[in-house]
XYZ file of C-alpha atoms in Angstrom:
569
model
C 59.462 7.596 76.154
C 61.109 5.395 73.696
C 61.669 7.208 69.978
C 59.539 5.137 68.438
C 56.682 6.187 70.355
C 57.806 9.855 70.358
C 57.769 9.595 66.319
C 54.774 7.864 66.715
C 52.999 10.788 69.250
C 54.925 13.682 66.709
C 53.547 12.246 63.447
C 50.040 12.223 65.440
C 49.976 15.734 66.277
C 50.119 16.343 62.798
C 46.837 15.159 62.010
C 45.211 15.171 64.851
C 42.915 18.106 63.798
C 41.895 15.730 60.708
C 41.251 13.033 63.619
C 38.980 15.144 65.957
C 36.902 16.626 62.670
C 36.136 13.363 61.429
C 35.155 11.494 64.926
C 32.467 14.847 65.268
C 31.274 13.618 61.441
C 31.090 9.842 62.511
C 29.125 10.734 65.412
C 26.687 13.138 62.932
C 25.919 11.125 60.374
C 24.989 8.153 63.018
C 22.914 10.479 64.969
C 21.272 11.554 61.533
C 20.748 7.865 60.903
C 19.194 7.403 64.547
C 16.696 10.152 63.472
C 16.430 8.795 59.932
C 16.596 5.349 59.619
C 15.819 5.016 56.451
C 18.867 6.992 55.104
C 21.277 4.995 53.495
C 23.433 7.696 52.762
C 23.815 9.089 56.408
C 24.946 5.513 57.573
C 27.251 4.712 54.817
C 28.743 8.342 55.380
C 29.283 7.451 59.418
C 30.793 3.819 58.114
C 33.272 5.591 55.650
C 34.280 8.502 58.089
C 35.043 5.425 60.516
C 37.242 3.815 57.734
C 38.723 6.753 57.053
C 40.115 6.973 61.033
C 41.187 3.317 60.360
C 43.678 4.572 57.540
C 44.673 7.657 59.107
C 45.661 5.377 62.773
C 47.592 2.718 60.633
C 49.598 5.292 59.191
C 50.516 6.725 62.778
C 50.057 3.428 63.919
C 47.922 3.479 66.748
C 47.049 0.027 67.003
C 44.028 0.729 69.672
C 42.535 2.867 66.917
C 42.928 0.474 64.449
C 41.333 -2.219 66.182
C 38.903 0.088 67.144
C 37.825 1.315 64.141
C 38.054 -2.416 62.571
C 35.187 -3.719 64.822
C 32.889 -0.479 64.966
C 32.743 -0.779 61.064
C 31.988 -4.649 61.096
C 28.997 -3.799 63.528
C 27.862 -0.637 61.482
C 27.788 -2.798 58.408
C 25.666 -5.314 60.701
C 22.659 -2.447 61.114
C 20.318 -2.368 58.132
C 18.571 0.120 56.335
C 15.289 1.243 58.023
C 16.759 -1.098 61.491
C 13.765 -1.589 63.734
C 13.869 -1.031 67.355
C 15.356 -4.509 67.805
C 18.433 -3.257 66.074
C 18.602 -0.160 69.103
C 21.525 -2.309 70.998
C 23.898 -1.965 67.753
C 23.431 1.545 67.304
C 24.256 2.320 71.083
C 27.007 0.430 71.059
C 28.457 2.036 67.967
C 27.712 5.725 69.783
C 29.432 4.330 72.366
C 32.414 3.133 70.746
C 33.054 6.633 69.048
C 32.741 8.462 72.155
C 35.404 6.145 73.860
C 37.069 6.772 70.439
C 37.224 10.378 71.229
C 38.669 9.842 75.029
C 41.535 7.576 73.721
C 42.329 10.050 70.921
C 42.645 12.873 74.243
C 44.189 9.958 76.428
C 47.031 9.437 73.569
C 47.794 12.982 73.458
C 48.388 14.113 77.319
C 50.118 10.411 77.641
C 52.178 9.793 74.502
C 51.301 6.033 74.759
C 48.785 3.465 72.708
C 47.389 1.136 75.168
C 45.206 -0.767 72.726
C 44.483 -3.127 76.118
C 42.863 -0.311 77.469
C 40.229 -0.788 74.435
C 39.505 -4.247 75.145
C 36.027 -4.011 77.293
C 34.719 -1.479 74.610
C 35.922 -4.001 71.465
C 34.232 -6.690 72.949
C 30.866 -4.995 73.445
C 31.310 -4.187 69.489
C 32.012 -8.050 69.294
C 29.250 -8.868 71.327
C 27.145 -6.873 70.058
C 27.374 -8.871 66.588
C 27.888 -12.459 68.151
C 31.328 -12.356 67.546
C 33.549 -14.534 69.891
C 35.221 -12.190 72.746
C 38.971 -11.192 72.412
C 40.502 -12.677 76.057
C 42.545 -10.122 78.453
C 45.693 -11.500 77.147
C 44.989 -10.748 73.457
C 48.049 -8.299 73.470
C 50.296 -10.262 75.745
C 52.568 -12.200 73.716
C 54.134 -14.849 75.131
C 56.099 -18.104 73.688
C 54.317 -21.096 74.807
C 56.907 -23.344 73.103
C 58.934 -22.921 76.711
C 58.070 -25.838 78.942
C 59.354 -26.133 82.294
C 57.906 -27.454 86.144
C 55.732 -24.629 87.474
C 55.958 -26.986 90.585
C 59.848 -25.999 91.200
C 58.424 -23.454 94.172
C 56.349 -26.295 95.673
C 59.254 -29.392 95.632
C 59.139 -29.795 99.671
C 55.344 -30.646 99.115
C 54.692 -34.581 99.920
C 51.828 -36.368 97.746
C 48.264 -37.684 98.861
C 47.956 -41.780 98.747
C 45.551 -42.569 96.282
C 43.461 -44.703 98.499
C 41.276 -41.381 99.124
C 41.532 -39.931 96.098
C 37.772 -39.657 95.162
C 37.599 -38.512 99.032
C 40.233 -35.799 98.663
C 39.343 -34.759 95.251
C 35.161 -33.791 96.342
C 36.427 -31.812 99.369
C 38.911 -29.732 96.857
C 36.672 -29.187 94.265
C 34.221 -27.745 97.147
C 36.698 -25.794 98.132
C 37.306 -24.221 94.565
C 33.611 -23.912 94.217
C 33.214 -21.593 97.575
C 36.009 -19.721 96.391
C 34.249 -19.458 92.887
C 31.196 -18.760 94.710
C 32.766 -15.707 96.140
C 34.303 -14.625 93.032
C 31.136 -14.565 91.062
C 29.729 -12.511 94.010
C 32.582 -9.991 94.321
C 32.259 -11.015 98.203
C 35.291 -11.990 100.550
C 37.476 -11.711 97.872
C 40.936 -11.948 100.132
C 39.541 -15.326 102.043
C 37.899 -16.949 98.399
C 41.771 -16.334 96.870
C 42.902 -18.173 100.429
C 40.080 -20.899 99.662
C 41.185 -21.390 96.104
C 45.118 -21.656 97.299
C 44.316 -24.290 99.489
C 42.151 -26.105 97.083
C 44.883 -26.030 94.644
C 47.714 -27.326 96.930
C 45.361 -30.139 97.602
C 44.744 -30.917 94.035
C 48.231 -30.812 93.288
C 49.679 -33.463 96.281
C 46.649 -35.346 94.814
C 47.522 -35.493 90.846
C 51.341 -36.497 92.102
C 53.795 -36.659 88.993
C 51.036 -36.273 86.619
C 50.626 -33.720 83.921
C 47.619 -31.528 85.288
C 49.883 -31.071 88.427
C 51.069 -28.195 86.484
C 47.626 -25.910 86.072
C 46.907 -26.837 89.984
C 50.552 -24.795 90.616
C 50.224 -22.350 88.520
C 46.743 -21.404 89.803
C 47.808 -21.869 93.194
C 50.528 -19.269 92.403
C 48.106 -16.959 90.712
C 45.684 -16.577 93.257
C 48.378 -15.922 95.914
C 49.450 -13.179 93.889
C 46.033 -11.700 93.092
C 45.096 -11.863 96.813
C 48.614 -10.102 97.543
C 48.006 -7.050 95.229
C 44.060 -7.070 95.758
C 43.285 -7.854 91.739
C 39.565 -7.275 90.924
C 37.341 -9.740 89.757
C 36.265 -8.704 86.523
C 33.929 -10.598 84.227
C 36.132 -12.096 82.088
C 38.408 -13.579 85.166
C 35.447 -15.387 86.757
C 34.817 -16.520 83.190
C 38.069 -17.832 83.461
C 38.050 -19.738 86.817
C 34.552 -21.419 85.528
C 36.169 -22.577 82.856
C 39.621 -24.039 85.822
C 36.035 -25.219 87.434
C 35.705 -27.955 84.522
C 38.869 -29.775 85.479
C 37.975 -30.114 88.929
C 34.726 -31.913 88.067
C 36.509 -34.032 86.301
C 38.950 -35.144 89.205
C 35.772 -35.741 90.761
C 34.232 -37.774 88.111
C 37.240 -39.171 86.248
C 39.255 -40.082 88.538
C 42.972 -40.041 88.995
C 42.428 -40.364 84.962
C 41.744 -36.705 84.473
C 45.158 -36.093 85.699
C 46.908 -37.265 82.597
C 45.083 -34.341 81.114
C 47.500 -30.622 80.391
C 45.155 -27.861 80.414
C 44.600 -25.770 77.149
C 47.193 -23.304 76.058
C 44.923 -19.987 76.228
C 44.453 -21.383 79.949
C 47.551 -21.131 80.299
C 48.538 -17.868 78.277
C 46.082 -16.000 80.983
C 47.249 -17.331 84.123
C 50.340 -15.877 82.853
C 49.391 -12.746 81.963
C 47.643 -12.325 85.658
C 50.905 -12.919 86.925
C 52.361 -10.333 84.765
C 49.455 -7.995 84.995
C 49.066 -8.151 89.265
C 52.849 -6.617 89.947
C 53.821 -9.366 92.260
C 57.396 -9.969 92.941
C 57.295 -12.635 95.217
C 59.447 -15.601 94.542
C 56.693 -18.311 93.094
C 55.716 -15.224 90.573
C 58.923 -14.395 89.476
C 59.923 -18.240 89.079
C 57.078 -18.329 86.510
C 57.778 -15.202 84.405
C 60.876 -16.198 84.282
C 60.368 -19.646 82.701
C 58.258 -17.347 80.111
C 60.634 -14.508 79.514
C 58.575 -12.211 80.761
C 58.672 -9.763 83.011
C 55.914 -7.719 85.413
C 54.336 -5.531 83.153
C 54.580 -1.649 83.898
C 51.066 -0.977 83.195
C 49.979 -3.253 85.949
C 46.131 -3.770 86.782
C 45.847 -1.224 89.450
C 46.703 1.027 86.844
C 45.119 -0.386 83.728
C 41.374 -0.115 85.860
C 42.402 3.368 86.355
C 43.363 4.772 83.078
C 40.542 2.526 81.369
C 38.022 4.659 84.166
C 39.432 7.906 82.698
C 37.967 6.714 78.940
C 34.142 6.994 80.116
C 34.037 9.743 82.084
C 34.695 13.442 81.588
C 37.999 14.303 79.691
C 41.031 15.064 80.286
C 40.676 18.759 79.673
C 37.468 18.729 81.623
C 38.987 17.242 84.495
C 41.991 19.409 84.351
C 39.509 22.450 84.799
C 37.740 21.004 87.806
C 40.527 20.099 89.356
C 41.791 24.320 88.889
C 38.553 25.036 89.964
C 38.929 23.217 93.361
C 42.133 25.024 94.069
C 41.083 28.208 93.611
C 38.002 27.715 95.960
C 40.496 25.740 98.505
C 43.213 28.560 98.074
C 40.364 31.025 99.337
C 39.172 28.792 102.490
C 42.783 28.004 103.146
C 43.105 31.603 103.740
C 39.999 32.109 105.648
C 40.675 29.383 107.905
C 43.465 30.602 108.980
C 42.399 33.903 110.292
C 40.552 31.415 112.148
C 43.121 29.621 113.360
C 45.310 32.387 114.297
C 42.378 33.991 116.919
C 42.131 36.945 115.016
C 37.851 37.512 115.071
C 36.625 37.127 111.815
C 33.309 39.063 111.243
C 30.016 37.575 110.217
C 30.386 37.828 106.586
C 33.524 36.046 106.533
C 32.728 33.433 108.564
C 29.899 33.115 106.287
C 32.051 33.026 103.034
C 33.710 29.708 104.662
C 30.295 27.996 105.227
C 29.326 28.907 101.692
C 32.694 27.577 100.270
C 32.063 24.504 102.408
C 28.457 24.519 100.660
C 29.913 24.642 96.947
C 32.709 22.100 97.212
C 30.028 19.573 98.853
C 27.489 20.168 96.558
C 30.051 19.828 93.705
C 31.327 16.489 94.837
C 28.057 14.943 94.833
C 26.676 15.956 92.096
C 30.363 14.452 90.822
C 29.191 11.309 92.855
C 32.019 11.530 94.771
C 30.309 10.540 97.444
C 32.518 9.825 100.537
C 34.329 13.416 100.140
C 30.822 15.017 99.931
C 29.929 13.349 103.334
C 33.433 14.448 104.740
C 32.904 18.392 103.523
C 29.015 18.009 104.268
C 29.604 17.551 107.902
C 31.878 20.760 108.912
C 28.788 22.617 107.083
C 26.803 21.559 109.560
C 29.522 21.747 112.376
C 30.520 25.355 111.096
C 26.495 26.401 110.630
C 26.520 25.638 114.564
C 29.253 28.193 115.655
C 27.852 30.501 113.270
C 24.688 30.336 115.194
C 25.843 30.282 118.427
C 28.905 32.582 117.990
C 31.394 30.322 119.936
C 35.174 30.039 118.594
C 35.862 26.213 117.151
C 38.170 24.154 119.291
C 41.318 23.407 118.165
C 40.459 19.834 117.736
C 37.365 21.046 115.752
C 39.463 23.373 113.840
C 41.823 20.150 112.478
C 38.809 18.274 111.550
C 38.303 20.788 109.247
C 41.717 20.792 108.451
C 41.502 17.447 107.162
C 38.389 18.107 105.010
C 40.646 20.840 103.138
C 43.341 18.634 103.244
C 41.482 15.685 101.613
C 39.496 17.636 98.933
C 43.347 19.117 98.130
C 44.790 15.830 97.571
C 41.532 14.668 95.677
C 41.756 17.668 93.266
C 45.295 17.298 92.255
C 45.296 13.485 91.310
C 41.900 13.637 89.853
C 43.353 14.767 86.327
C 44.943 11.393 85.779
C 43.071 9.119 88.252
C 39.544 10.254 87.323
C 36.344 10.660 89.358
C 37.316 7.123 90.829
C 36.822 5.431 94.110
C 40.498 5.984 94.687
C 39.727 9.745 94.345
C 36.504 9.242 96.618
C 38.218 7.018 99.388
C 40.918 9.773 100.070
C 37.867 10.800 102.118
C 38.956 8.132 104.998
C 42.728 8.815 104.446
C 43.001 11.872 106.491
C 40.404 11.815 108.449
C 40.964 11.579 112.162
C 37.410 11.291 112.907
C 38.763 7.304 111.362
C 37.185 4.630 114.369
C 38.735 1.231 114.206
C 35.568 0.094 116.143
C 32.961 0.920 113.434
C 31.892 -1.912 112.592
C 33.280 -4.455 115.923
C 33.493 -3.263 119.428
C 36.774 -3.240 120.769
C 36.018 -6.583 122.904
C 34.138 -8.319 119.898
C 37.506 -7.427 117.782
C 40.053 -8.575 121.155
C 38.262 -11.976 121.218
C 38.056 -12.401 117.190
C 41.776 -12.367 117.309
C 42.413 -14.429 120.053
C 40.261 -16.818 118.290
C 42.483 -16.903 115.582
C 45.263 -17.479 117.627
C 44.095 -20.260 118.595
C 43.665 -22.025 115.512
C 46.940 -20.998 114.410
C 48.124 -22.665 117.596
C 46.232 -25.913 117.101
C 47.290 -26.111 113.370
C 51.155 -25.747 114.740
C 50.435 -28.145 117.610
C 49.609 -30.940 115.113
C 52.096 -30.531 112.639
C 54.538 -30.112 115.465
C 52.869 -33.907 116.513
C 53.554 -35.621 112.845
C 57.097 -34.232 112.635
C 57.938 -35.568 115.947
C 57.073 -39.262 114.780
C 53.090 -38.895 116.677
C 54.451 -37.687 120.032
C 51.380 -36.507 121.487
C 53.093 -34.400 124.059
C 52.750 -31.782 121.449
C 48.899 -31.958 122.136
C 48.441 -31.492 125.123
C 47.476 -27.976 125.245
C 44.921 -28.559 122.358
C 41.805 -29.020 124.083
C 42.659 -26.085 126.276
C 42.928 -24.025 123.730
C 39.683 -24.820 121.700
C 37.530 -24.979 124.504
C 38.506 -21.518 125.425
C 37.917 -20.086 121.758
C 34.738 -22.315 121.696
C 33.426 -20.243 124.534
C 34.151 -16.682 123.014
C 32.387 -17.469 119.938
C 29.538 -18.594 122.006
C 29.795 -15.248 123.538
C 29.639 -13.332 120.417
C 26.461 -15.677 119.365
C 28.851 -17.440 116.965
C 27.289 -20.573 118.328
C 27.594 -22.814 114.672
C 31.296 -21.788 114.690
C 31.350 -22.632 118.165
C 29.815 -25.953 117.464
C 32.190 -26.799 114.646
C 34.989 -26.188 116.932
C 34.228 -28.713 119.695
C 33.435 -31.226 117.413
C 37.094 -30.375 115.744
C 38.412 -30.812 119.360
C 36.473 -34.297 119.827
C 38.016 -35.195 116.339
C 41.293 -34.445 117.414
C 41.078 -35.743 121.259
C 39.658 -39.126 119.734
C 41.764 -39.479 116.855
C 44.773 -38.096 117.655
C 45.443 -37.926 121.466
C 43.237 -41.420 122.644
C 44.057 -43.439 119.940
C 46.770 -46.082 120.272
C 47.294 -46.405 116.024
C 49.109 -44.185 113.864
C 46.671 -41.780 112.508
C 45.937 -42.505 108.784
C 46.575 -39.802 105.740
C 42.643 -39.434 105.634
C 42.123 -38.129 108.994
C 45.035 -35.720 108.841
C 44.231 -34.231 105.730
C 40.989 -34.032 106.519
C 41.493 -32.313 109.921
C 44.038 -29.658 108.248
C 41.183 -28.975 105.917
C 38.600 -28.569 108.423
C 41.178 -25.989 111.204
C 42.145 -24.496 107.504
C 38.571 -23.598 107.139
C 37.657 -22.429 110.655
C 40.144 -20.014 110.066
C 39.501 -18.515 106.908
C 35.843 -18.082 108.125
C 37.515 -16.350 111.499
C 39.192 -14.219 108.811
C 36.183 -12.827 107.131
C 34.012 -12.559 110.358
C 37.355 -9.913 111.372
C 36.445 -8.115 108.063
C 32.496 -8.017 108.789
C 32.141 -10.055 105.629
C 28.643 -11.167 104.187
C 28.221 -14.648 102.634
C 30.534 -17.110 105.135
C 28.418 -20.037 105.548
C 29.553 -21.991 102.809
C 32.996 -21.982 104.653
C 31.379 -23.223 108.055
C 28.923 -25.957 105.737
C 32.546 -27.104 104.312
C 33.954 -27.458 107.656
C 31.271 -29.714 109.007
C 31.431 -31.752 105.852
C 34.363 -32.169 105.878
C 34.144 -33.559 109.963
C 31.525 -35.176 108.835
C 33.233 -37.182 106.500
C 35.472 -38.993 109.144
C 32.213 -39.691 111.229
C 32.524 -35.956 113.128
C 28.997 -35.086 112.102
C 28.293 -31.329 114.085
């Protein structure tokens, strides 16, 4: 901890009693108002006890706090005397507020650290509230915009799109980066949308050539690579942010190669940078751009920031280090039941029957927690250990580890549940040491061989024609193409994939016609076109590997896009 923040967390202490007592008499005199509306006095009391936090965080300046307390009092001051039921959103929204209030206050003192960023989704309800502009995720990243230089650097060995096509080209892109939208807005297929939007924004930028909106189509390119690579969430204000990418786009579509004289808005630009920073990628392309910024990753990354944000709204700090002492002592007990168990020694009936209740507690306790998948995980060995209670027969040793791994999980759940909260993390470490874990749950083992071989074969088509252009058109390079499709045309006809299947003969017609029959040089159209289209197929393979909802729109661009060079499926 640096010293200013250790003066800052010491100078804190001191008056954190002050803090705590005046929150409790915020929170009274609104809930006096809420009963009362009438009573001026009990709401300007709750809007002077919130002014008086104000003063007391600039002094130890807390800057969350500050801001904090700056909007709450602009809304309370918003609520009027006797407010109707109309006004109910404001008032909520102010409880709210000094309840998160209270959590950051706790948060601050087991962590040392002001994370005003932390406060944004709770500010902006408070903004909201009032119809007050939002503040955007990068409201606390600073960063000097003054600094030009090419995002394009990592992409130099790209080669520009004629401009013959360029209404052609610029349609099937912005489709593109509306499926990937699409999927965004949905929270579906999130790791093939990101792939979708890459791909739309390499073809945007060999479209816009040396122009100045090359530069957003790179740096979104390079975003979305990195969100897909650290699996960022899609949050509200990011798919605002994408609509708003969505806008130049259109107008490559309806502009023309005009719209690419266009540079895209510096707030654009300040959070596309501050996803970068925010998504702890350190690949190459990320790095290149921080760099040219002076910036670095930031340590509170957004794995992290969702995380500590979760801890805010639910149970505190202090409540969570209780349940999570709680949990040990119970496990500590079954720990040592179990391994009487273990070790053959014949337990008697009531002990076996203190191990089933245990069982009983801890499931009970994580549902009612809503951790859900743990509950399931303890829930079953109830019923597995009810079974041998009834019948009297000894668990197997196999049996025996399956429990194991309930204990096991539960253990690891309790002891990072202080800082990570009653999360999903905390709830997924349900499947993490599970052995009961099936790769076939959701795809038999055959459906899974034949998705991948599938795949394959795409790949091997895609390398078979690039192989084809860099060779000057020598088609010896395709003439293990229509092999290959026809074969994966056949699986996905067995897996009643029949529209994929569909789509991928007429790729192979495409490609036997244009390609392999034809005596003339195939044109940039074509080419382009057919990358798109074996592009697509393969994202949409992707997906159907991860039992994804929602893929049509990739299989309706694929047949667009064939049938734009007279392929119609």
């Amino acid at each position: 901890m640096s010293q200013s923040l250790a003066v800052n967390a010491a100078s804190f202490e001191l008056v954190h009693g002050e803090v705590e007592a005046t929150i409790r008499q915020a929170e009274h005199s609104l809930e006096q108002f809420q009963e009362n509306r009438e009573s001026s006095e009990d709401l300007q009391n709750c809007v002077d006890f919130i002014n008086q936090l104000r003063g007391i965080f600039v002094l130890v300046q807390l800057q969350g706090g500050v801001m904090l307390c700056q909007e709450a009092v602009s809304l309370a001051n918003e609520v009027p005397v006797g407010a109707t039921d109309d006004k109910n959103t404001l008032l909520t929204t102010l409880n709210n507020s000094l309840f998160v209030l209270r959590r950051y206050i706790e948060y601050f003192r087991n962590i040392g650290q002001d994370h005003p960023e932390l406060l944004l989704p709770i500010i902006n309800e408070l903004r909201t509230a009032r119809n007050v502009k939002e503040f955007p995720d990068s409201h606390f990243f600073e960063l000097d915009l003054s600094r030009r230089f090419d995002c394009c650097v990592p992409f130099k060995t790209q080669h520009f799109l004629p401009g013959d096509d360029f209404d052609h080209h610029a349609r099937r892109y912005r489709q593109m980066y509306q499926i990937a939208l699409l999927g965004f807005i949905r929270e579906k297929n999130l790791i093939v949308s990101f792939k979708v939007l890459a791909r739309s924004m390499e073809g945007f930028s060999r479209l816009s050539g040396q122009t100045p909106l090359r530069q957003l189509w790179c740096l979104v390119h390079i975003v979305a690579e990195a969100m897909r690579e650290t699996g960022m969430v899609m949050t509200n204000p990011r798919k605002k942010l994408f609509m708003k990418i969505e806008r130049y786009t259109k107008e490559m579509v309806y502009l023309g190669r005009v719209a690419t004289s266009k540079t895209a808005p510096d707030s654009i630009i300040r959070e596309l940078v501050f996803l970068l920073a925010l998504s702890g990628s350190r690949t190459e392309k990320t790095l290149f751009i921080l760099n040219g910024y002076g910036k670095e990753s930031l340590e509170f990354n957004d794995r992290r920031m969702i995380r500590h944000r979760k801890l805010l709204l639910g149970p505190g700090v202090d409540a969570l280090q209780a349940l999570s002492n709680a949990f040990q002592e119970e496990l500590a007990q079954l720990k040592d039941k179990l391994d009487i168990i273990e070790r053959g020694i014949d337990p008697d009936v009531s002990e076996f029957s203190n191990v089933v209740n245990i069982f009983k507690r801890l499931a009970g306790t994580l549902s009612m927690l809503e951790l859900n998948q743990l509950a399931d995980l303890v829930g079953t060995q109830v019923v597995l250990l009810n079974k041998w209670s009834e019948s009297g027969a000894t668990p197997t040793e196999e049996q025996l580890l399956g429990i194991a791994d309930a204990v096991i999980a539960v253990e690891q759940a309790s002891k990072i549940m202080v800082e990570a909260g009653l999360s999903k993390e905390v709830d997924d470490l349900a499947g993490a040491g599970s052995r009961a874990s099936d790769d076939n749950l959701f795809l038999s083992e055959a459906t899974k061989v034949v998705i991948e071989e599938t795949h394959a074969g795409i790949a091997l088509t895609k390398r078979a024609i690039t192989a084809y252009i860099e060779s000057n058109y020598d088609k010896a390079n395709l003439s293990n193409v229509a092999e290959t499709l026809n074969t994966i045309s056949g699986s996905m006809k067995m897996i009643s994939e029949e529209r994929l299947a569909a789509s991928i003969d007429k790729s192979s017609e495409a490609i036997h016609s244009e390609l392999t029959e034809s005596e003339r040089k195939p044109d940039e159209k074509t080419l382009e076109t057919l990358a798109d289209v074996l592009t697509s197929l393969e994202y949409y393979i992707d997906s159907l590997s991860r039992k994804e909802s929602h893929r049509g729109e990739l299989l309706k661009l694929t047949e667009e896009s064939l049938k734009s060079i007279n392929y119609a499926v």
